[in-house]
Amino acid sequence: MRLHSLALRDFRGVKDRSVRFRALGTTVVVGDNEVGKSSLVEAFGLIFDLPDDSKSTRIRDIQPAGQDVGPEVTVELSLGGRELTYAKRWLKNRSTELTIVEPDGRRRSWTGREAHNEAERLFHENVDPVLWQTLMVSQGQSLVLPTPADAEPLITAVTAESGTPVDGASMPLVTAVEHEYLRYWTPRGKPTGDFARSAKAVAAAELAAKQALQAMDEVQSDIRRAERLNLDLEDVSIRLTDHLSGVEVLRERKQATDEILLRRDSVRSRAETARARLENHTRTRLDRERLLEEVERFTKFEAEHAARRSDAELVAKTAAELVQAAEAALAEVVELKDVRRTEVQAAERRVSELVDRAELDRLIGQQTELVEVRARIAAAGTILDRIKVDDALVAALEDARAAVVEARAALAAGVPEVTVRRLGAEPVELSGTGLEGDVPADLGFDESTELLVSGELVVGVPGQVEVTVRAGGEAATLRSRVDDAVRREKDLLKKAGVKDVAAARDLLRKADTAAAELHEARRTEKSLTAGGDPGERIAVLTARLGTDEEESGKQPAVEGVPGQMSLFEEFASPHDTLFDGFEVDEPEPDDLAGAQRALENARDGLAEAERLLADAEFAAAQARKAADEDRSEAQNARARSELAGERLTAALESLEAARGVLDDEAVAAAEAEATAEVEAVLEELTAVQEQADAAGADQVADELAAALDVAKRLQDERDRLRDALRTTEGRLEQSGRDGLATRRDLAELELAAVRTEYESLLRRAEAARRVYETLSRHRAAAQTKYSEPLQSRIEALGRSVYGPSFRVWLDDDLAVAERELDGVRLPVEALSTGAQEQLAIITRLAISHLVSTGEGSVPVIFDDALGWSDKARLRDMGALLGRAGDHGQVIILTCMPDRYEYVPKATFITLDG
């Protein structure tokens, strides 16, 4: 089989794509992830597997998400010497079309289910499924080594190459032995068929016989159990009778001791009452002592807090006076700060006024420059508007001038040049059409002229001779070209408004100069107006400064002229003290630097005032805080003193109320009387307890409860034994009615019969196994011989990658089991991931090479392989893939084309998203 082309439409993420493969050679299909490379292989499998009316989820999965379209696949391939074109569309507008071109050139076509059935038949007749699955490596399967022992084309190829029969025996004998073996055993060696059923029947019969025998054993066990239960029941009954007599004795003892216990409980109740009365009197005495102690303690507490209250009030008064002094100082500093702030504001206004005046002067100059720049822009714009020439028009004029020159040169070279000269007295007349240059009507004596004739020239001597010169057909064409070129040149000159190309160039230079001037002026205008229109800013500053626009450009009058003296400097004497302590305002500076220095000095004064204010505020805050703390302390002292007085009054009132109920001497006497009563009751309780101990009254109840528990346990045991005995006797009675002995005899007879049948089948099955195993050993020996071609081909390909020390060993399924390199022999599982992938690719290329000349050959397809190989191995594997294309069809799908840059003679196909 050879795959020629594959076309997909509306297949997963593929809208419309067609890929053509080389029938012989290596084709590398390159595309990014999710561009649809693996969809090519999937589409080829689906078109042969599923009809167009299939409802399989595999078909629904390939429909583009969210689109109501029908996936369509078209494939062209060679199969069994025939050329097939097979197209199929699922889900939407279903269709199937198959066209076959026979080797003799006949063409046949099918549609619908017939087309599917015919394509499926041809595919299965000509493509071995094991070989197809072996040589088609899906994405992620490149590490799986092939096991192609069941691939019929490969077996045929190695048999033909080795000259060894495949089976090592005649096929009818092998088939008969396998058929007989499979009657008794599965391919894995487990019993099956009549043999397995006979074994199951023997097991079932053995189980039935075993169960019957167990039933008889259970009857004997029940007889022995019934005898044992009778003996146990009699023993428990005797023990229960003896124990019940002891229980009666304990009941009589308990009745005798109950009276003693009642009398002890009565005495205990009286003792508790006397003890409670004593506790009440003791509590009353302790409360009286506590009240006396509180009166004494609160008297001292009230005196101490009265003294503390007086001291705290004196401290609070002193702190209030300090607060008043601090607040007065703070008010003075606040007033000073206001004065300094007023000075700063005045200085800031002066600095702002001087800054505005400087800005106004700058803006006036900028506005003057802006007027000049806009005049330049207007002038340059006027020049550019008048000039109609540009680079394209000048280039067109130059091309037209060159065309005129070229056409005239061609005309001069391609038409005749005639020279006419008058020699005699007779006049010579000239006329004609298509003449280049000025043509005189006649010639004077000894006068001559040279003419290019592109049409017709008539030279005549009246009454004597007339000569006509005509140009050929090509001359008319050359003349037409000259006229067209001249006409185009004139049109362009008229459009430009100039007389020639030189004038156009001169205008173009003027336009460039004007454009540059315009660009520079506009750039200057943009720079001057970057902060806005100067006129608007000038108007704002003029209004702010209170000056007229006419006077805005004048400098302010200078007031502080050197040499001037203030009235104080002129009239005040150095020794005069009339103005001491009177602050004279300094004149405002007229320069910006002086104004800024004055502002800094004013700010320094304000900062000093703010520092003084902060210190004064801190001192006032500290004074207030101290006054608040002292006032709070005085209030607390007053509250504590008042509380101490209240507590003392309450304690005195409580003491007087308690004495009104019972005085101090009566409290002590009541406590002594209660103590004597408690002692008397305790003596009586001790005597009663001794009497109860002597009679053992406290232990009798526990002994009786324990004896009753034992009696209940013995009764429960007796009842359980009775129930078990009844159950056992009932089971024995039922066993006698079931005929267990008869069932046992029948089960033994059935077991003997099925064993006889099973032993007969076992002998035949063992014989079939021995023959099959013997034949398999011979076939394995033969298989070792015919596996040699595949092993040799794998080693030959592998040595081109790994070197001359490369060897492999195959197992019974013709899969590579071990590899040897540089004398080290390892199982395939112990190799690195890259080595396993390379070995799997080499094996598949060897299989393809062996079957490439047969009818059952198929393409080798690798989807995303060589992902674990280093650069050196990629180079060697690329060369190997290129050589493999010389013997068969190799198709590689990859998103990493760099892996296959070393594949010689490969055809690369790039899939776009």
Tab-separated table of C-alpha atoms in Angstrom, residues 30-323:
chain	number	residue	atom	x	y	z
A	30	VAL	CA	5.764	20.113	9.824
A	31	GLY	CA	3.211	22.051	11.846
A	32	ASP	CA	2.683	23.690	15.209
A	33	ASN	CA	0.755	22.039	18.004
A	34	GLU	CA	-3.003	21.700	17.364
A	35	VAL	CA	-2.571	22.504	13.669
A	36	GLY	CA	-3.937	19.054	12.722
A	37	LYS	CA	-0.931	16.754	12.061
A	38	SER	CA	-2.244	13.811	14.099
A	39	SER	CA	-5.662	14.380	12.522
A	40	LEU	CA	-4.202	13.119	9.211
A	41	VAL	CA	-3.496	9.664	10.660
A	42	GLU	CA	-6.793	9.619	12.541
A	43	ALA	CA	-8.725	10.534	9.367
A	44	PHE	CA	-7.070	7.719	7.369
A	45	GLY	CA	-8.139	5.179	9.999
A	46	LEU	CA	-11.708	6.507	10.281
A	47	ILE	CA	-12.424	6.460	6.539
A	48	PHE	CA	-11.878	2.672	6.383
A	49	ASP	CA	-13.330	1.855	9.829
A	50	LEU	CA	-16.690	3.656	10.037
A	51	PRO	CA	-19.462	4.138	7.402
A	52	ASP	CA	-20.929	7.570	6.740
A	53	ASP	CA	-24.065	6.824	8.824
A	54	SER	CA	-22.095	5.773	11.916
A	55	LYS	CA	-23.263	7.153	15.274
A	56	SER	CA	-19.944	6.445	16.982
A	57	THR	CA	-18.575	8.958	19.468
A	58	ARG	CA	-15.369	8.911	17.398
A	59	ILE	CA	-17.303	10.666	14.626
A	60	ARG	CA	-18.962	13.185	16.942
A	61	ASP	CA	-15.555	13.982	18.444
A	62	ILE	CA	-14.080	15.031	15.063
A	63	GLN	CA	-16.895	17.506	14.288
A	64	PRO	CA	-15.664	21.098	14.882
A	65	ALA	CA	-17.016	22.450	18.160
A	66	GLY	CA	-20.058	24.679	17.766
A	67	GLN	CA	-20.369	24.128	13.967
A	68	ASP	CA	-23.150	22.232	12.188
A	69	VAL	CA	-20.926	20.827	9.424
A	70	GLY	CA	-20.010	17.368	8.197
A	71	PRO	CA	-16.390	16.198	8.556
A	72	GLU	CA	-15.046	15.090	5.162
A	73	VAL	CA	-11.983	12.975	4.256
A	74	THR	CA	-10.599	12.158	0.775
A	75	VAL	CA	-7.677	9.776	0.272
A	76	GLU	CA	-5.740	8.664	-2.814
A	77	LEU	CA	-3.686	5.464	-2.473
A	78	SER	CA	-2.337	2.418	-4.272
A	79	LEU	CA	-3.657	-0.901	-2.959
A	80	GLY	CA	-3.030	-4.334	-4.484
A	81	GLY	CA	-1.915	-2.860	-7.808
A	82	ARG	CA	-5.044	-0.670	-8.018
A	83	GLU	CA	-5.326	3.119	-7.776
A	84	LEU	CA	-8.065	4.136	-5.305
A	85	THR	CA	-9.758	7.506	-4.737
A	86	TYR	CA	-11.939	7.189	-1.638
A	87	ALA	CA	-14.030	10.101	-0.209
A	88	LYS	CA	-16.407	10.080	2.752
A	89	ARG	CA	-18.452	12.693	4.648
A	90	TRP	CA	-20.165	12.022	7.994
A	91	LEU	CA	-23.042	13.600	9.981
A	92	LYS	CA	-24.090	16.407	7.561
A	93	ASN	CA	-25.008	15.553	3.914
A	94	ARG	CA	-23.517	12.067	4.342
A	95	SER	CA	-21.832	10.525	1.301
A	96	THR	CA	-19.319	7.820	0.364
A	97	GLU	CA	-17.599	7.610	-3.061
A	98	LEU	CA	-15.013	5.072	-4.243
A	99	THR	CA	-13.239	5.074	-7.611
A	100	ILE	CA	-10.831	2.259	-8.571
A	101	VAL	CA	-8.494	2.173	-11.550
A	102	GLU	CA	-7.522	-1.451	-12.316
A	103	PRO	CA	-4.002	-2.368	-13.517
A	104	ASP	CA	-5.390	-2.801	-17.051
A	105	GLY	CA	-6.799	0.779	-17.000
A	106	ARG	CA	-10.446	-0.094	-16.327
A	107	ARG	CA	-12.243	2.368	-14.030
A	108	ARG	CA	-14.994	1.333	-11.615
A	109	SER	CA	-17.019	3.411	-9.151
A	110	TRP	CA	-19.226	2.775	-6.091
A	111	THR	CA	-21.268	5.022	-3.808
A	112	GLY	CA	-22.932	4.746	-0.390
A	113	ARG	CA	-22.643	1.569	1.679
A	114	GLU	CA	-21.433	-0.438	-1.338
A	115	ALA	CA	-18.448	1.888	-1.641
A	116	HIS	CA	-17.658	1.448	2.076
A	117	ASN	CA	-17.951	-2.361	1.893
A	118	GLU	CA	-15.744	-2.594	-1.219
A	119	ALA	CA	-13.076	-0.307	0.272
A	120	GLU	CA	-13.146	-2.218	3.555
A	121	ARG	CA	-12.797	-5.543	1.661
A	122	LEU	CA	-9.845	-4.354	-0.394
A	123	PHE	CA	-8.122	-2.859	2.649
A	124	HIS	CA	-8.403	-6.064	4.703
A	125	GLU	CA	-7.400	-8.249	1.745
A	126	ASN	CA	-4.227	-6.280	1.024
A	127	VAL	CA	-3.188	-4.773	4.386
A	128	ASP	CA	-2.173	-6.992	7.281
A	129	PRO	CA	-3.656	-5.333	10.441
A	130	VAL	CA	-0.709	-6.370	12.646
A	131	LEU	CA	1.837	-4.943	10.202
A	132	TRP	CA	-0.221	-1.723	9.820
A	133	GLN	CA	-0.432	-1.209	13.595
A	134	THR	CA	3.264	-2.077	13.943
A	135	LEU	CA	4.499	0.498	11.411
A	136	MET	CA	2.078	3.293	12.363
A	137	VAL	CA	3.523	4.992	15.479
A	138	SER	CA	0.937	7.297	17.068
A	139	GLN	CA	1.836	10.300	19.203
A	140	GLY	CA	3.331	9.187	22.515
A	141	GLN	CA	3.955	5.587	21.305
A	142	SER	CA	7.463	6.025	19.941
A	143	LEU	CA	8.993	4.162	22.925
A	144	VAL	CA	6.944	0.980	22.367
A	145	LEU	CA	9.028	-1.710	20.665
A	146	PRO	CA	7.070	-3.680	18.031
A	147	THR	CA	6.215	-7.429	18.423
A	148	PRO	CA	5.481	-8.382	14.806
A	149	ALA	CA	5.409	-12.199	15.081
A	150	ASP	CA	1.763	-12.274	13.896
A	151	ALA	CA	2.353	-10.018	10.875
A	152	GLU	CA	1.881	-12.386	7.936
A	153	PRO	CA	3.777	-10.272	5.348
A	154	LEU	CA	6.821	-10.142	7.615
A	155	ILE	CA	6.724	-13.903	8.261
A	156	THR	CA	6.446	-14.514	4.518
A	157	ALA	CA	9.377	-12.190	3.841
A	158	VAL	CA	11.709	-13.713	6.452
A	159	THR	CA	10.706	-17.216	5.364
A	160	ALA	CA	11.551	-16.459	1.784
A	161	GLU	CA	14.850	-14.852	2.777
A	162	SER	CA	15.896	-17.577	5.238
A	163	GLY	CA	14.641	-20.577	3.213
A	164	THR	CA	13.198	-22.137	6.398
A	165	PRO	CA	9.545	-23.303	6.663
A	166	VAL	CA	7.651	-21.157	9.107
A	167	ASP	CA	6.149	-23.887	11.227
A	168	GLY	CA	8.808	-26.561	11.105
A	169	ALA	CA	6.078	-29.054	10.163
A	170	SER	CA	3.266	-29.390	7.680
A	171	MET	CA	0.446	-26.915	8.251
A	172	PRO	CA	-2.319	-29.599	8.342
A	173	LEU	CA	-0.510	-31.418	11.150
A	174	VAL	CA	0.087	-28.180	13.051
A	175	THR	CA	-3.546	-27.216	12.621
A	176	ALA	CA	-4.770	-30.605	13.785
A	177	VAL	CA	-2.516	-30.609	16.848
A	178	GLU	CA	-3.544	-27.044	17.754
A	179	HIS	CA	-7.215	-27.947	17.241
A	180	GLU	CA	-6.913	-30.992	19.505
A	181	TYR	CA	-4.945	-29.000	22.114
A	182	LEU	CA	-7.515	-26.225	22.142
A	183	ARG	CA	-10.284	-28.790	22.770
A	184	TYR	CA	-8.853	-29.279	26.257
A	185	TRP	CA	-6.657	-26.240	26.974
A	186	THR	CA	-6.779	-22.487	26.450
A	187	PRO	CA	-3.829	-20.798	24.683
A	188	ARG	CA	-2.501	-19.947	28.137
A	189	GLY	CA	-2.658	-23.607	29.264
A	190	LYS	CA	-5.852	-23.591	31.362
A	191	PRO	CA	-8.532	-26.338	31.054
A	192	THR	CA	-11.443	-25.563	28.734
A	193	GLY	CA	-14.419	-27.214	27.007
A	194	ASP	CA	-15.575	-30.715	28.098
A	195	PHE	CA	-12.340	-31.162	30.016
A	196	ALA	CA	-12.954	-28.054	32.132
A	197	ARG	CA	-16.637	-28.966	32.603
A	198	SER	CA	-15.638	-32.531	33.665
A	199	ALA	CA	-13.165	-31.087	36.174
A	200	LYS	CA	-15.914	-28.835	37.524
A	201	ALA	CA	-18.300	-31.835	37.732
A	202	VAL	CA	-15.690	-33.798	39.727
A	203	ALA	CA	-15.229	-30.842	42.052
A	204	ALA	CA	-19.004	-30.514	42.475
A	205	ALA	CA	-19.396	-34.273	43.148
A	206	GLU	CA	-16.541	-34.203	45.648
A	207	LEU	CA	-18.191	-31.248	47.353
A	208	ALA	CA	-21.560	-33.048	47.502
A	209	ALA	CA	-19.954	-36.230	48.917
A	210	LYS	CA	-18.010	-34.152	51.402
A	211	GLN	CA	-21.184	-32.335	52.472
A	212	ALA	CA	-23.082	-35.648	52.906
A	213	LEU	CA	-20.246	-37.043	55.014
A	214	GLN	CA	-20.131	-33.837	57.039
A	215	ALA	CA	-23.894	-34.151	57.664
A	216	MET	CA	-23.396	-37.662	59.088
A	217	ASP	CA	-20.515	-36.386	61.238
A	218	GLU	CA	-22.745	-33.589	62.503
A	219	VAL	CA	-25.418	-36.141	63.598
A	220	GLN	CA	-22.821	-38.043	65.643
A	221	SER	CA	-21.629	-34.728	67.088
A	222	ASP	CA	-25.237	-33.820	68.067
A	223	ILE	CA	-25.680	-37.161	69.907
A	224	ARG	CA	-22.505	-36.544	71.927
A	225	ARG	CA	-23.588	-32.934	72.538
A	226	ALA	CA	-27.034	-34.000	73.872
A	227	GLU	CA	-25.405	-36.380	76.355
A	228	ARG	CA	-23.023	-33.666	77.563
A	229	LEU	CA	-25.857	-31.127	77.910
A	230	ASN	CA	-27.914	-33.557	80.113
A	231	LEU	CA	-24.994	-33.960	82.502
A	232	ASP	CA	-24.297	-30.178	82.620
A	233	LEU	CA	-27.989	-29.403	83.259
A	234	GLU	CA	-28.187	-31.798	86.191
A	235	ASP	CA	-25.013	-30.342	87.763
A	236	VAL	CA	-26.252	-26.734	87.450
A	237	SER	CA	-29.644	-27.592	88.961
A	238	ILE	CA	-27.985	-29.145	92.068
A	239	ARG	CA	-25.689	-26.116	92.501
A	240	LEU	CA	-28.641	-23.717	92.182
A	241	THR	CA	-30.627	-25.528	94.899
A	242	ASP	CA	-27.688	-25.420	97.339
A	243	HIS	CA	-27.074	-21.725	96.647
A	244	LEU	CA	-30.727	-20.723	97.211
A	245	SER	CA	-30.643	-22.153	100.737
A	246	GLY	CA	-27.674	-19.899	101.584
A	247	VAL	CA	-29.598	-16.885	100.184
A	248	GLU	CA	-32.443	-17.512	102.646
A	249	VAL	CA	-29.969	-17.473	105.582
A	250	LEU	CA	-28.598	-14.107	104.464
A	251	ARG	CA	-32.127	-12.650	104.199
A	252	GLU	CA	-32.799	-13.610	107.882
A	253	ARG	CA	-29.532	-11.929	109.028
A	254	LYS	CA	-30.431	-8.761	107.125
A	255	GLN	CA	-33.823	-8.505	108.870
A	256	ALA	CA	-32.100	-8.781	112.281
A	257	THR	CA	-29.589	-5.937	111.543
A	258	ASP	CA	-32.059	-3.500	109.917
A	259	GLU	CA	-33.239	-2.205	113.385
A	260	ILE	CA	-29.688	-1.344	114.415
A	261	LEU	CA	-29.147	0.536	111.159
A	262	LEU	CA	-32.367	2.518	111.642
A	263	ARG	CA	-31.306	3.626	115.135
A	264	ARG	CA	-27.849	4.650	113.771
A	265	ASP	CA	-29.470	6.725	111.037
A	266	SER	CA	-31.619	8.570	113.635
A	267	VAL	CA	-28.584	9.448	115.759
A	268	ARG	CA	-26.690	10.583	112.659
A	269	SER	CA	-29.581	12.933	111.775
A	270	ARG	CA	-29.519	14.467	115.291
A	271	ALA	CA	-25.739	14.872	115.047
A	272	GLU	CA	-26.046	16.711	111.732
A	273	THR	CA	-28.658	19.074	113.222
A	274	ALA	CA	-26.469	19.845	116.276
A	275	ARG	CA	-23.452	20.400	114.031
A	276	ALA	CA	-25.433	22.839	111.837
A	277	ARG	CA	-26.591	24.763	114.934
A	278	LEU	CA	-22.981	25.003	116.146
A	279	GLU	CA	-21.869	26.280	112.725
A	280	ASN	CA	-24.534	29.027	112.826
A	281	HIS	CA	-23.409	30.249	116.258
A	282	THR	CA	-19.765	30.142	115.197
A	283	ARG	CA	-20.594	32.160	112.048
A	284	THR	CA	-22.449	34.734	114.214
A	285	ARG	CA	-19.387	35.130	116.460
A	286	LEU	CA	-17.065	35.532	113.475
A	287	ASP	CA	-19.364	38.153	111.906
A	288	ARG	CA	-19.375	40.119	115.174
A	289	GLU	CA	-15.563	40.053	115.288
A	290	ARG	CA	-15.403	41.141	111.613
A	291	LEU	CA	-17.716	44.121	112.281
A	292	LEU	CA	-15.564	45.287	115.174
A	293	GLU	CA	-12.441	45.000	113.038
A	294	GLU	CA	-14.058	46.969	110.163
A	295	VAL	CA	-15.113	49.817	112.470
A	296	GLU	CA	-11.552	50.143	113.688
A	297	ARG	CA	-10.029	49.897	110.207
A	298	PHE	CA	-12.453	52.363	108.564
A	299	THR	CA	-11.849	54.911	111.369
A	300	LYS	CA	-8.094	54.951	110.548
A	301	PHE	CA	-8.818	54.973	106.770
A	302	GLU	CA	-11.142	57.996	107.055
A	303	ALA	CA	-8.553	60.042	108.982
A	304	GLU	CA	-5.756	59.287	106.468
A	305	HIS	CA	-7.874	60.251	103.421
A	306	ALA	CA	-9.014	63.527	105.032
A	307	ALA	CA	-5.323	64.607	105.322
A	308	ARG	CA	-4.599	63.533	101.701
A	309	ARG	CA	-7.631	65.481	100.468
A	310	SER	CA	-6.347	68.720	102.048
A	311	ASP	CA	-2.880	68.315	100.487
A	312	ALA	CA	-4.287	67.509	96.996
A	313	GLU	CA	-6.556	70.557	96.968
A	314	LEU	CA	-3.595	72.841	97.807
A	315	VAL	CA	-1.492	71.324	94.940
A	316	ALA	CA	-4.426	71.717	92.460
A	317	LYS	CA	-4.788	75.425	93.300
A	318	THR	CA	-1.059	76.050	92.661
A	319	ALA	CA	-1.263	74.177	89.288
A	320	ALA	CA	-4.233	76.345	88.175
A	321	GLU	CA	-2.173	79.492	88.782
A	322	LEU	CA	0.679	78.055	86.649
A	323	VAL	CA	-1.786	77.336	83.813
